[in-house]
């Protein structure tokens, strides 16, 4: 952590955007306790940052984590600011289905927080249709819900063979067949299926590359050592500005999640990042993510926990460069048509303006 991020409040400017950062305990990815402390610390400091700005017309609060959302809502209530609640993942249900959360008292508290926030929000925005349908099925009206999918900045992520080749040269990967996983190394990500597939692989040129960090990193390192495999490499996270080069260095990209019913309504951002860069995707996620791959003809779906099938499909795909190129091109075109960031940005701006106008005072509307 940079020294200045240890301050309680820090102001920054990014072009026309003013950023107010508040202190957060930094051990988010080290342990579940560290993550809990991090969430609680942000819950305490985020309202301070919100109080530092002149009264906004509307607040967009994004979850998870859900703990800070309660304190943000309290500030919104005190200052009479409408809150739009963006739900990127269903909590606590995700944690329960993954086996992370089992304490009945804590589960009860988190469900209470979830219901309160859904009730008090002026609008609920979901990133996928599956999350939307789950919330609506539990009693919240459709008129309060809106799906705004995660958009991809296609000016930043796009097919770029030159950038990919440069990364290969820098990293010493020339002549290797790169199978890339790019993103969080967490409990939800079902990374063991990738390590097992690497163990099953017979192709000496294959290199399974995992770029990211998270609570399962140490577990993955132990499994690699236990299996005594040398075809898996772990790298630290890279910035979004460097992501294009690393993704374009790959021959095939991977997206995996645990095999739980809730994730059938998930669309991992990394899936869209890969497709935007024109890379074929092997998708071990059922539901909406698999449907995107099928609709775009941008890769191959495999059962979430079937490492042998993953290894088999991978071996077949690596033998057919023309097929990989066709799938990659299909994916890039699909993203441009359906997930370009501009479309999502305009939809969110329209919704925020609508909520602000609905909740403005007569005096404000006369201006």
mmCIF file of C-alpha atoms in Angstrom:
data_model
loop_
_atom_site.group_PDB
_atom_site.id
_atom_site.type_symbol
_atom_site.label_atom_id
_atom_site.label_comp_id
_atom_site.label_asym_id
_atom_site.label_seq_id
_atom_site.Cartn_x
_atom_site.Cartn_y
_atom_site.Cartn_z
ATOM 1 C CA UNK A 1 0.000 0.000 0.000
ATOM 2 C CA UNK A 2 1.270 3.471 -0.863
ATOM 3 C CA UNK A 3 1.906 5.577 2.292
ATOM 4 C CA UNK A 4 -0.680 8.173 1.315
ATOM 5 C CA UNK A 5 -3.413 5.529 1.137
ATOM 6 C CA UNK A 6 -3.017 5.028 4.884
ATOM 7 C CA UNK A 7 -4.613 8.419 5.428
ATOM 8 C CA UNK A 8 -8.195 8.494 6.644
ATOM 9 C CA UNK A 9 -9.306 10.518 3.609
ATOM 10 C CA UNK A 10 -7.429 11.348 0.417
ATOM 11 C CA UNK A 11 -8.634 13.378 -2.569
ATOM 12 C CA UNK A 12 -7.460 12.691 -6.120
ATOM 13 C CA UNK A 13 -8.355 13.979 -9.562
ATOM 14 C CA UNK A 14 -8.611 11.732 -12.636
ATOM 15 C CA UNK A 15 -9.485 13.999 -15.524
ATOM 16 C CA UNK A 16 -12.928 15.439 -14.780
ATOM 17 C CA UNK A 17 -13.553 12.894 -12.013
ATOM 18 C CA UNK A 18 -12.850 13.728 -8.376
ATOM 19 C CA UNK A 19 -11.945 10.637 -6.344
ATOM 20 C CA UNK A 20 -12.199 10.532 -2.564
ATOM 21 C CA UNK A 21 -10.405 7.534 -1.070
ATOM 22 C CA UNK A 22 -10.929 6.479 2.527
ATOM 23 C CA UNK A 23 -8.735 4.204 4.614
ATOM 24 C CA UNK A 24 -9.354 0.473 4.296
ATOM 25 C CA UNK A 25 -7.486 -2.343 6.016
ATOM 26 C CA UNK A 26 -5.307 -3.754 3.242
ATOM 27 C CA UNK A 27 -5.185 -7.505 3.990
ATOM 28 C CA UNK A 28 -8.253 -8.223 1.840
ATOM 29 C CA UNK A 29 -6.838 -11.263 0.031
ATOM 30 C CA UNK A 30 -4.887 -12.891 2.882
ATOM 31 C CA UNK A 31 -7.611 -14.586 4.915
ATOM 32 C CA UNK A 32 -11.340 -14.559 5.626
ATOM 33 C CA UNK A 33 -10.638 -12.649 8.846
ATOM 34 C CA UNK A 34 -8.584 -10.105 6.916
ATOM 35 C CA UNK A 35 -11.391 -9.722 4.405
ATOM 36 C CA UNK A 36 -13.957 -9.214 7.178
ATOM 37 C CA UNK A 37 -11.775 -6.581 8.878
ATOM 38 C CA UNK A 38 -11.269 -4.864 5.519
ATOM 39 C CA UNK A 39 -15.029 -4.711 4.909
ATOM 40 C CA UNK A 40 -15.712 -3.408 8.415
ATOM 41 C CA UNK A 41 -12.989 -0.753 8.149
ATOM 42 C CA UNK A 42 -14.445 0.508 4.869
ATOM 43 C CA UNK A 43 -17.915 0.489 6.444
ATOM 44 C CA UNK A 44 -16.618 2.933 9.055
ATOM 45 C CA UNK A 45 -14.617 5.208 6.754
ATOM 46 C CA UNK A 46 -16.788 5.333 3.607
ATOM 47 C CA UNK A 47 -19.475 7.521 5.265
ATOM 48 C CA UNK A 48 -16.743 9.981 6.268
ATOM 49 C CA UNK A 49 -15.746 10.305 2.630
ATOM 50 C CA UNK A 50 -19.379 10.747 1.594
ATOM 51 C CA UNK A 51 -19.804 13.525 4.153
ATOM 52 C CA UNK A 52 -16.787 15.337 2.671
ATOM 53 C CA UNK A 53 -18.595 16.144 -0.574
ATOM 54 C CA UNK A 54 -21.365 18.631 -1.200
ATOM 55 C CA UNK A 55 -24.766 16.950 -1.297
ATOM 56 C CA UNK A 56 -24.963 14.861 -4.508
ATOM 57 C CA UNK A 57 -28.191 14.390 -6.453
ATOM 58 C CA UNK A 58 -27.900 10.602 -6.258
ATOM 59 C CA UNK A 59 -25.556 7.947 -4.842
ATOM 60 C CA UNK A 60 -24.614 4.771 -6.731
ATOM 61 C CA UNK A 61 -23.638 2.104 -4.180
ATOM 62 C CA UNK A 62 -22.106 -1.111 -5.528
ATOM 63 C CA UNK A 63 -22.106 -4.451 -3.706
ATOM 64 C CA UNK A 64 -20.495 -6.783 -2.661
ATOM 65 C CA UNK A 65 -19.271 -6.202 -0.042
ATOM 66 C CA UNK A 66 -22.602 -5.597 1.610
ATOM 67 C CA UNK A 67 -21.389 -4.316 5.001
ATOM 68 C CA UNK A 68 -20.378 -0.799 3.819
ATOM 69 C CA UNK A 69 -23.692 -0.376 2.010
ATOM 70 C CA UNK A 70 -25.598 -0.092 5.292
ATOM 71 C CA UNK A 71 -23.513 2.830 6.536
ATOM 72 C CA UNK A 72 -23.684 4.497 3.114
ATOM 73 C CA UNK A 73 -27.474 4.159 3.160
ATOM 74 C CA UNK A 74 -27.601 5.747 6.637
ATOM 75 C CA UNK A 75 -25.710 8.786 5.341
ATOM 76 C CA UNK A 76 -28.040 8.942 2.330
ATOM 77 C CA UNK A 77 -31.039 8.843 4.666
ATOM 78 C CA UNK A 78 -29.653 11.611 6.871
ATOM 79 C CA UNK A 79 -28.819 13.810 3.877
ATOM 80 C CA UNK A 80 -31.967 12.852 1.939
ATOM 81 C CA UNK A 81 -30.043 11.498 -1.033
ATOM 82 C CA UNK A 82 -31.631 8.775 -3.201
ATOM 83 C CA UNK A 83 -29.506 5.632 -3.459
ATOM 84 C CA UNK A 84 -29.252 3.352 -6.482
ATOM 85 C CA UNK A 85 -28.076 -0.059 -5.289
ATOM 86 C CA UNK A 86 -25.965 -2.019 -7.798
ATOM 87 C CA UNK A 87 -25.888 -5.770 -7.104
ATOM 88 C CA UNK A 88 -22.903 -7.480 -8.733
ATOM 89 C CA UNK A 89 -23.270 -10.670 -6.727
ATOM 90 C CA UNK A 90 -25.935 -11.990 -4.359
ATOM 91 C CA UNK A 91 -24.800 -11.820 -0.749
ATOM 92 C CA UNK A 92 -25.021 -13.591 1.582
ATOM 93 C CA UNK A 93 -26.392 -16.344 -0.705
ATOM 94 C CA UNK A 94 -23.110 -16.760 -2.628
ATOM 95 C CA UNK A 95 -21.096 -17.171 0.568
ATOM 96 C CA UNK A 96 -23.610 -19.691 1.936
ATOM 97 C CA UNK A 97 -23.648 -21.844 -1.214
ATOM 98 C CA UNK A 98 -19.839 -21.855 -1.365
ATOM 99 C CA UNK A 99 -19.648 -22.973 2.258
ATOM 100 C CA UNK A 100 -17.819 -19.840 3.379
ATOM 101 C CA UNK A 101 -20.616 -18.623 5.657
ATOM 102 C CA UNK A 102 -22.325 -20.986 8.094
ATOM 103 C CA UNK A 103 -22.877 -18.995 11.297
ATOM 104 C CA UNK A 104 -26.662 -18.693 11.663
ATOM 105 C CA UNK A 105 -26.555 -15.403 13.544
ATOM 106 C CA UNK A 106 -24.295 -13.774 10.955
ATOM 107 C CA UNK A 107 -26.396 -15.175 8.107
ATOM 108 C CA UNK A 108 -29.514 -13.722 9.716
ATOM 109 C CA UNK A 109 -27.877 -10.306 10.089
ATOM 110 C CA UNK A 110 -26.697 -10.279 6.479
ATOM 111 C CA UNK A 111 -30.099 -11.306 5.110
ATOM 112 C CA UNK A 112 -31.651 -8.516 7.178
ATOM 113 C CA UNK A 113 -29.149 -6.041 5.699
ATOM 114 C CA UNK A 114 -29.870 -7.293 2.181
ATOM 115 C CA UNK A 115 -33.650 -6.897 2.610
ATOM 116 C CA UNK A 116 -33.264 -3.438 4.142
ATOM 117 C CA UNK A 117 -31.054 -2.201 1.315
ATOM 118 C CA UNK A 118 -33.361 -3.594 -1.373
ATOM 119 C CA UNK A 119 -36.349 -1.976 0.346
ATOM 120 C CA UNK A 120 -34.724 1.426 0.827
ATOM 121 C CA UNK A 121 -32.966 1.733 -2.534
ATOM 122 C CA UNK A 122 -34.616 3.995 -5.093
ATOM 123 C CA UNK A 123 -33.641 1.447 -7.769
ATOM 124 C CA UNK A 124 -31.836 -1.903 -7.826
ATOM 125 C CA UNK A 125 -29.425 -2.457 -10.717
ATOM 126 C CA UNK A 126 -28.256 -5.985 -11.500
ATOM 127 C CA UNK A 127 -25.434 -7.001 -13.818
ATOM 128 C CA UNK A 128 -27.157 -10.148 -15.064
ATOM 129 C CA UNK A 129 -30.665 -11.365 -15.792
ATOM 130 C CA UNK A 130 -30.160 -14.215 -13.335
ATOM 131 C CA UNK A 131 -29.576 -11.861 -10.400
ATOM 132 C CA UNK A 132 -32.553 -9.751 -11.516
ATOM 133 C CA UNK A 133 -34.838 -12.800 -11.627
ATOM 134 C CA UNK A 134 -33.684 -14.024 -8.205
ATOM 135 C CA UNK A 135 -34.444 -10.694 -6.533
ATOM 136 C CA UNK A 136 -37.798 -10.342 -8.298
ATOM 137 C CA UNK A 137 -38.777 -13.902 -7.319
ATOM 138 C CA UNK A 138 -38.236 -12.942 -3.685
ATOM 139 C CA UNK A 139 -40.823 -10.183 -3.859
ATOM 140 C CA UNK A 140 -39.259 -6.964 -5.116
ATOM 141 C CA UNK A 141 -41.234 -5.418 -8.003
ATOM 142 C CA UNK A 142 -39.941 -5.466 -11.568
ATOM 143 C CA UNK A 143 -40.396 -1.680 -11.848
ATOM 144 C CA UNK A 144 -37.733 -1.225 -9.165
ATOM 145 C CA UNK A 145 -35.241 -3.508 -10.936
ATOM 146 C CA UNK A 146 -33.097 -2.863 -13.977
ATOM 147 C CA UNK A 147 -30.461 -4.981 -15.720
ATOM 148 C CA UNK A 148 -27.396 -3.048 -16.870
ATOM 149 C CA UNK A 149 -24.752 -5.504 -17.991
ATOM 150 C CA UNK A 150 -21.053 -4.991 -17.419
ATOM 151 C CA UNK A 151 -19.591 -3.167 -20.400
ATOM 152 C CA UNK A 152 -16.105 -3.560 -21.869
ATOM 153 C CA UNK A 153 -13.940 -0.638 -22.969
ATOM 154 C CA UNK A 154 -13.139 -1.803 -26.482
ATOM 155 C CA UNK A 155 -10.703 1.107 -26.867
ATOM 156 C CA UNK A 156 -8.562 -0.557 -24.173
ATOM 157 C CA UNK A 157 -9.212 -4.264 -24.779
ATOM 158 C CA UNK A 158 -9.104 -5.428 -28.395
ATOM 159 C CA UNK A 159 -7.240 -7.935 -30.605
ATOM 160 C CA UNK A 160 -3.589 -6.838 -30.614
ATOM 161 C CA UNK A 161 -1.146 -9.458 -31.900
ATOM 162 C CA UNK A 162 1.791 -7.048 -31.656
ATOM 163 C CA UNK A 163 1.222 -6.404 -27.930
ATOM 164 C CA UNK A 164 0.780 -10.123 -27.321
ATOM 165 C CA UNK A 165 4.032 -10.988 -29.087
ATOM 166 C CA UNK A 166 5.889 -8.322 -27.100
ATOM 167 C CA UNK A 167 4.719 -9.895 -23.827
ATOM 168 C CA UNK A 168 5.773 -13.351 -25.036
ATOM 169 C CA UNK A 169 9.266 -12.054 -25.781
ATOM 170 C CA UNK A 170 9.554 -10.205 -22.465
ATOM 171 C CA UNK A 171 8.406 -13.234 -20.458
ATOM 172 C CA UNK A 172 10.324 -15.873 -22.414
ATOM 173 C CA UNK A 173 7.177 -17.658 -23.609
ATOM 174 C CA UNK A 174 8.057 -17.882 -27.296
ATOM 175 C CA UNK A 175 7.273 -21.311 -28.665
ATOM 176 C CA UNK A 176 4.886 -22.101 -25.792
ATOM 177 C CA UNK A 177 1.146 -22.728 -26.095
ATOM 178 C CA UNK A 178 -0.329 -20.345 -23.532
ATOM 179 C CA UNK A 179 -3.508 -21.230 -21.633
ATOM 180 C CA UNK A 180 -4.443 -18.136 -19.631
ATOM 181 C CA UNK A 181 -6.517 -17.568 -16.506
ATOM 182 C CA UNK A 182 -6.613 -13.857 -15.670
ATOM 183 C CA UNK A 183 -8.301 -12.637 -12.486
ATOM 184 C CA UNK A 184 -9.075 -13.367 -8.861
ATOM 185 C CA UNK A 185 -7.644 -16.467 -7.207
ATOM 186 C CA UNK A 186 -10.533 -16.867 -4.796
ATOM 187 C CA UNK A 187 -12.814 -19.483 -3.304
ATOM 188 C CA UNK A 188 -15.444 -18.948 -5.986
ATOM 189 C CA UNK A 189 -13.087 -19.460 -8.914
ATOM 190 C CA UNK A 190 -12.754 -23.269 -8.827
ATOM 191 C CA UNK A 191 -9.061 -23.131 -9.688
ATOM 192 C CA UNK A 192 -8.363 -26.759 -8.784
ATOM 193 C CA UNK A 193 -9.989 -27.838 -12.047
ATOM 194 C CA UNK A 194 -7.307 -25.867 -13.922
ATOM 195 C CA UNK A 195 -4.451 -27.366 -11.899
ATOM 196 C CA UNK A 196 -5.876 -30.869 -12.376
ATOM 197 C CA UNK A 197 -6.181 -30.281 -16.131
ATOM 198 C CA UNK A 198 -2.546 -29.182 -16.189
ATOM 199 C CA UNK A 199 -1.610 -32.430 -14.443
ATOM 200 C CA UNK A 200 -3.561 -34.425 -17.064
ATOM 201 C CA UNK A 201 -1.941 -32.594 -19.990
ATOM 202 C CA UNK A 202 0.574 -34.517 -22.109
ATOM 203 C CA UNK A 203 1.679 -31.604 -24.316
ATOM 204 C CA UNK A 204 5.090 -30.385 -23.135
ATOM 205 C CA UNK A 205 4.638 -27.052 -24.912
ATOM 206 C CA UNK A 206 1.493 -26.160 -22.943
ATOM 207 C CA UNK A 207 1.905 -23.507 -20.255
ATOM 208 C CA UNK A 208 -0.999 -22.815 -17.897
ATOM 209 C CA UNK A 209 -0.629 -19.196 -16.835
ATOM 210 C CA UNK A 210 -2.552 -17.813 -13.839
ATOM 211 C CA UNK A 211 -2.324 -14.046 -13.352
ATOM 212 C CA UNK A 212 -3.905 -12.622 -10.209
ATOM 213 C CA UNK A 213 -4.078 -12.793 -6.455
ATOM 214 C CA UNK A 214 -6.466 -13.958 -3.784
ATOM 215 C CA UNK A 215 -6.978 -16.208 -0.804
ATOM 216 C CA UNK A 216 -6.470 -19.411 -2.819
ATOM 217 C CA UNK A 217 -3.048 -18.461 -4.171
ATOM 218 C CA UNK A 218 -1.128 -20.279 -1.415
ATOM 219 C CA UNK A 219 -3.374 -23.328 -1.902
ATOM 220 C CA UNK A 220 -2.608 -23.346 -5.631
ATOM 221 C CA UNK A 221 1.129 -23.070 -4.952
ATOM 222 C CA UNK A 222 0.929 -26.058 -2.591
ATOM 223 C CA UNK A 223 -0.998 -28.151 -5.141
ATOM 224 C CA UNK A 224 1.535 -27.392 -7.872
ATOM 225 C CA UNK A 225 4.320 -28.552 -5.548
ATOM 226 C CA UNK A 226 2.410 -31.665 -4.459
ATOM 227 C CA UNK A 227 1.654 -32.710 -8.048
ATOM 228 C CA UNK A 228 5.225 -31.883 -9.100
ATOM 229 C CA UNK A 229 4.098 -30.221 -12.315
ATOM 230 C CA UNK A 230 6.144 -27.602 -14.142
ATOM 231 C CA UNK A 231 3.591 -26.459 -16.714
ATOM 232 C CA UNK A 232 1.827 -23.956 -14.423
ATOM 233 C CA UNK A 233 3.106 -20.443 -13.770
ATOM 234 C CA UNK A 234 1.638 -17.904 -11.346
ATOM 235 C CA UNK A 235 2.162 -14.186 -11.875
ATOM 236 C CA UNK A 236 1.186 -11.219 -9.719
ATOM 237 C CA UNK A 237 -1.764 -9.083 -10.857
ATOM 238 C CA UNK A 238 -1.120 -6.613 -13.659
ATOM 239 C CA UNK A 239 -2.856 -3.304 -14.254
ATOM 240 C CA UNK A 240 -5.761 -2.953 -16.661
ATOM 241 C CA UNK A 241 -3.501 -0.958 -18.976
ATOM 242 C CA UNK A 242 -1.200 -4.000 -19.312
ATOM 243 C CA UNK A 243 -3.993 -6.573 -19.484
ATOM 244 C CA UNK A 244 -4.413 -6.298 -23.262
ATOM 245 C CA UNK A 245 -0.855 -7.469 -23.897
ATOM 246 C CA UNK A 246 -1.070 -10.440 -21.539
ATOM 247 C CA UNK A 247 -4.477 -11.580 -22.810
ATOM 248 C CA UNK A 248 -3.317 -11.255 -26.413
ATOM 249 C CA UNK A 249 -0.251 -13.360 -25.605
ATOM 250 C CA UNK A 250 -2.520 -16.362 -24.946
ATOM 251 C CA UNK A 251 -3.655 -19.035 -27.376
ATOM 252 C CA UNK A 252 -6.706 -19.971 -25.288
ATOM 253 C CA UNK A 253 -8.281 -18.398 -22.197
ATOM 254 C CA UNK A 254 -10.066 -19.986 -19.238
ATOM 255 C CA UNK A 255 -12.989 -18.963 -17.057
ATOM 256 C CA UNK A 256 -14.079 -21.176 -14.157
ATOM 257 C CA UNK A 257 -16.453 -20.912 -11.206
ATOM 258 C CA UNK A 258 -17.714 -23.289 -8.559
ATOM 259 C CA UNK A 259 -20.580 -25.546 -9.580
ATOM 260 C CA UNK A 260 -23.371 -23.926 -7.560
ATOM 261 C CA UNK A 261 -26.819 -22.920 -8.769
ATOM 262 C CA UNK A 262 -26.319 -19.231 -8.009
ATOM 263 C CA UNK A 263 -23.473 -18.930 -10.512
ATOM 264 C CA UNK A 264 -25.791 -19.897 -13.355
ATOM 265 C CA UNK A 265 -26.767 -16.233 -13.270
ATOM 266 C CA UNK A 266 -23.159 -14.991 -13.336
ATOM 267 C CA UNK A 267 -21.228 -13.394 -16.194
ATOM 268 C CA UNK A 268 -17.566 -13.152 -15.108
ATOM 269 C CA UNK A 269 -15.945 -9.969 -16.395
ATOM 270 C CA UNK A 270 -12.855 -11.912 -17.451
ATOM 271 C CA UNK A 271 -15.021 -13.806 -19.958
ATOM 272 C CA UNK A 272 -15.876 -10.539 -21.697
ATOM 273 C CA UNK A 273 -12.266 -9.298 -21.462
ATOM 274 C CA UNK A 274 -11.014 -12.422 -23.241
ATOM 275 C CA UNK A 275 -13.633 -12.155 -25.969
ATOM 276 C CA UNK A 276 -12.919 -8.451 -26.499
ATOM 277 C CA UNK A 277 -9.281 -9.359 -27.188
ATOM 278 C CA UNK A 278 -10.329 -11.954 -29.745
ATOM 279 C CA UNK A 279 -9.328 -15.030 -27.779
ATOM 280 C CA UNK A 280 -11.225 -18.357 -27.779
ATOM 281 C CA UNK A 281 -12.608 -19.215 -24.351
ATOM 282 C CA UNK A 282 -12.941 -22.512 -22.523
ATOM 283 C CA UNK A 283 -15.836 -21.849 -20.147
ATOM 284 C CA UNK A 284 -16.447 -23.922 -17.027
ATOM 285 C CA UNK A 285 -19.469 -21.924 -15.890
ATOM 286 C CA UNK A 286 -23.037 -23.049 -16.540
ATOM 287 C CA UNK A 287 -25.945 -20.696 -17.233
ATOM 288 C CA UNK A 288 -25.635 -17.199 -18.680
ATOM 289 C CA UNK A 289 -21.877 -17.380 -19.249
ATOM 290 C CA UNK A 290 -22.168 -20.640 -21.189
ATOM 291 C CA UNK A 291 -25.071 -19.185 -23.183
ATOM 292 C CA UNK A 292 -22.881 -16.260 -24.283
ATOM 293 C CA UNK A 293 -20.156 -18.620 -25.497
ATOM 294 C CA UNK A 294 -22.726 -20.657 -27.440
ATOM 295 C CA UNK A 295 -24.503 -17.632 -28.914
ATOM 296 C CA UNK A 296 -21.236 -16.056 -30.029
ATOM 297 C CA UNK A 297 -19.589 -19.347 -31.062
ATOM 298 C CA UNK A 298 -16.567 -17.971 -29.221
ATOM 299 C CA UNK A 299 -15.241 -21.088 -27.510
ATOM 300 C CA UNK A 300 -16.186 -24.347 -25.850
ATOM 301 C CA UNK A 301 -18.186 -25.009 -22.682
ATOM 302 C CA UNK A 302 -17.211 -27.820 -20.315
ATOM 303 C CA UNK A 303 -18.720 -29.123 -17.026
ATOM 304 C CA UNK A 304 -17.385 -26.995 -14.118
ATOM 305 C CA UNK A 305 -15.626 -29.821 -12.242
ATOM 306 C CA UNK A 306 -14.509 -32.006 -15.142
ATOM 307 C CA UNK A 307 -10.747 -31.449 -15.426
ATOM 308 C CA UNK A 308 -10.256 -34.412 -17.770
ATOM 309 C CA UNK A 309 -12.773 -33.027 -20.249
ATOM 310 C CA UNK A 310 -11.101 -29.629 -19.986
ATOM 311 C CA UNK A 311 -7.737 -31.227 -20.798
ATOM 312 C CA UNK A 312 -9.282 -33.158 -23.711
ATOM 313 C CA UNK A 313 -11.038 -30.133 -25.230
ATOM 314 C CA UNK A 314 -7.892 -28.081 -24.795
ATOM 315 C CA UNK A 315 -5.779 -30.673 -26.602
ATOM 316 C CA UNK A 316 -8.233 -30.708 -29.519
ATOM 317 C CA UNK A 317 -8.429 -26.921 -29.755
ATOM 318 C CA UNK A 318 -4.654 -26.506 -29.667
ATOM 319 C CA UNK A 319 -4.383 -28.640 -32.826
ATOM 320 C CA UNK A 320 -6.676 -26.352 -34.828
ATOM 321 C CA UNK A 321 -5.358 -22.802 -35.196
ATOM 322 C CA UNK A 322 -8.005 -21.873 -37.777
ATOM 323 C CA UNK A 323 -10.774 -22.831 -35.346
ATOM 324 C CA UNK A 324 -9.162 -20.823 -32.547
ATOM 325 C CA UNK A 325 -8.890 -17.773 -34.785
ATOM 326 C CA UNK A 326 -12.503 -18.080 -35.948
ATOM 327 C CA UNK A 327 -13.817 -18.413 -32.386
ATOM 328 C CA UNK A 328 -11.687 -15.477 -31.260
ATOM 329 C CA UNK A 329 -12.936 -13.266 -34.079
ATOM 330 C CA UNK A 330 -16.536 -14.248 -33.315
ATOM 331 C CA UNK A 331 -16.068 -13.278 -29.675
ATOM 332 C CA UNK A 332 -14.605 -9.857 -30.460
ATOM 333 C CA UNK A 333 -17.483 -9.049 -32.814
ATOM 334 C CA UNK A 334 -20.042 -10.224 -30.244
ATOM 335 C CA UNK A 335 -18.592 -7.927 -27.568
ATOM 336 C CA UNK A 336 -18.638 -4.922 -29.887
ATOM 337 C CA UNK A 337 -22.306 -5.542 -30.681
ATOM 338 C CA UNK A 338 -23.575 -6.480 -27.227
ATOM 339 C CA UNK A 339 -21.218 -5.447 -24.414
ATOM 340 C CA UNK A 340 -19.521 -2.227 -25.459
ATOM 341 C CA UNK A 341 -19.002 -0.012 -22.391
ATOM 342 C CA UNK A 342 -20.611 3.018 -24.009
ATOM 343 C CA UNK A 343 -23.995 1.291 -24.113
ATOM 344 C CA UNK A 344 -23.863 0.382 -20.415
ATOM 345 C CA UNK A 345 -22.563 3.817 -19.478
ATOM 346 C CA UNK A 346 -25.419 5.563 -21.271
ATOM 347 C CA UNK A 347 -27.989 3.259 -19.647
ATOM 348 C CA UNK A 348 -26.579 3.972 -16.190
ATOM 349 C CA UNK A 349 -26.438 7.732 -16.809
ATOM 350 C CA UNK A 350 -30.060 7.680 -17.954
ATOM 351 C CA UNK A 351 -31.165 5.778 -14.855
ATOM 352 C CA UNK A 352 -29.219 7.987 -12.432
ATOM 353 C CA UNK A 353 -30.640 11.136 -14.039
ATOM 354 C CA UNK A 354 -34.154 9.710 -13.806
ATOM 355 C CA UNK A 355 -33.756 8.844 -10.113
ATOM 356 C CA UNK A 356 -32.250 12.256 -9.359
ATOM 357 C CA UNK A 357 -35.151 14.028 -11.099
ATOM 358 C CA UNK A 358 -37.750 11.880 -9.333
ATOM 359 C CA UNK A 359 -36.314 12.820 -5.958
ATOM 360 C CA UNK A 360 -35.475 16.462 -6.590
ATOM 361 C CA UNK A 361 -37.289 19.168 -4.655
ATOM 362 C CA UNK A 362 -39.633 21.616 -6.466
ATOM 363 C CA UNK A 363 -37.059 24.348 -5.882
ATOM 364 C CA UNK A 364 -34.360 22.275 -7.571
ATOM 365 C CA UNK A 365 -36.577 21.509 -10.571
ATOM 366 C CA UNK A 366 -37.261 25.235 -11.151
ATOM 367 C CA UNK A 367 -33.549 25.938 -11.658
#
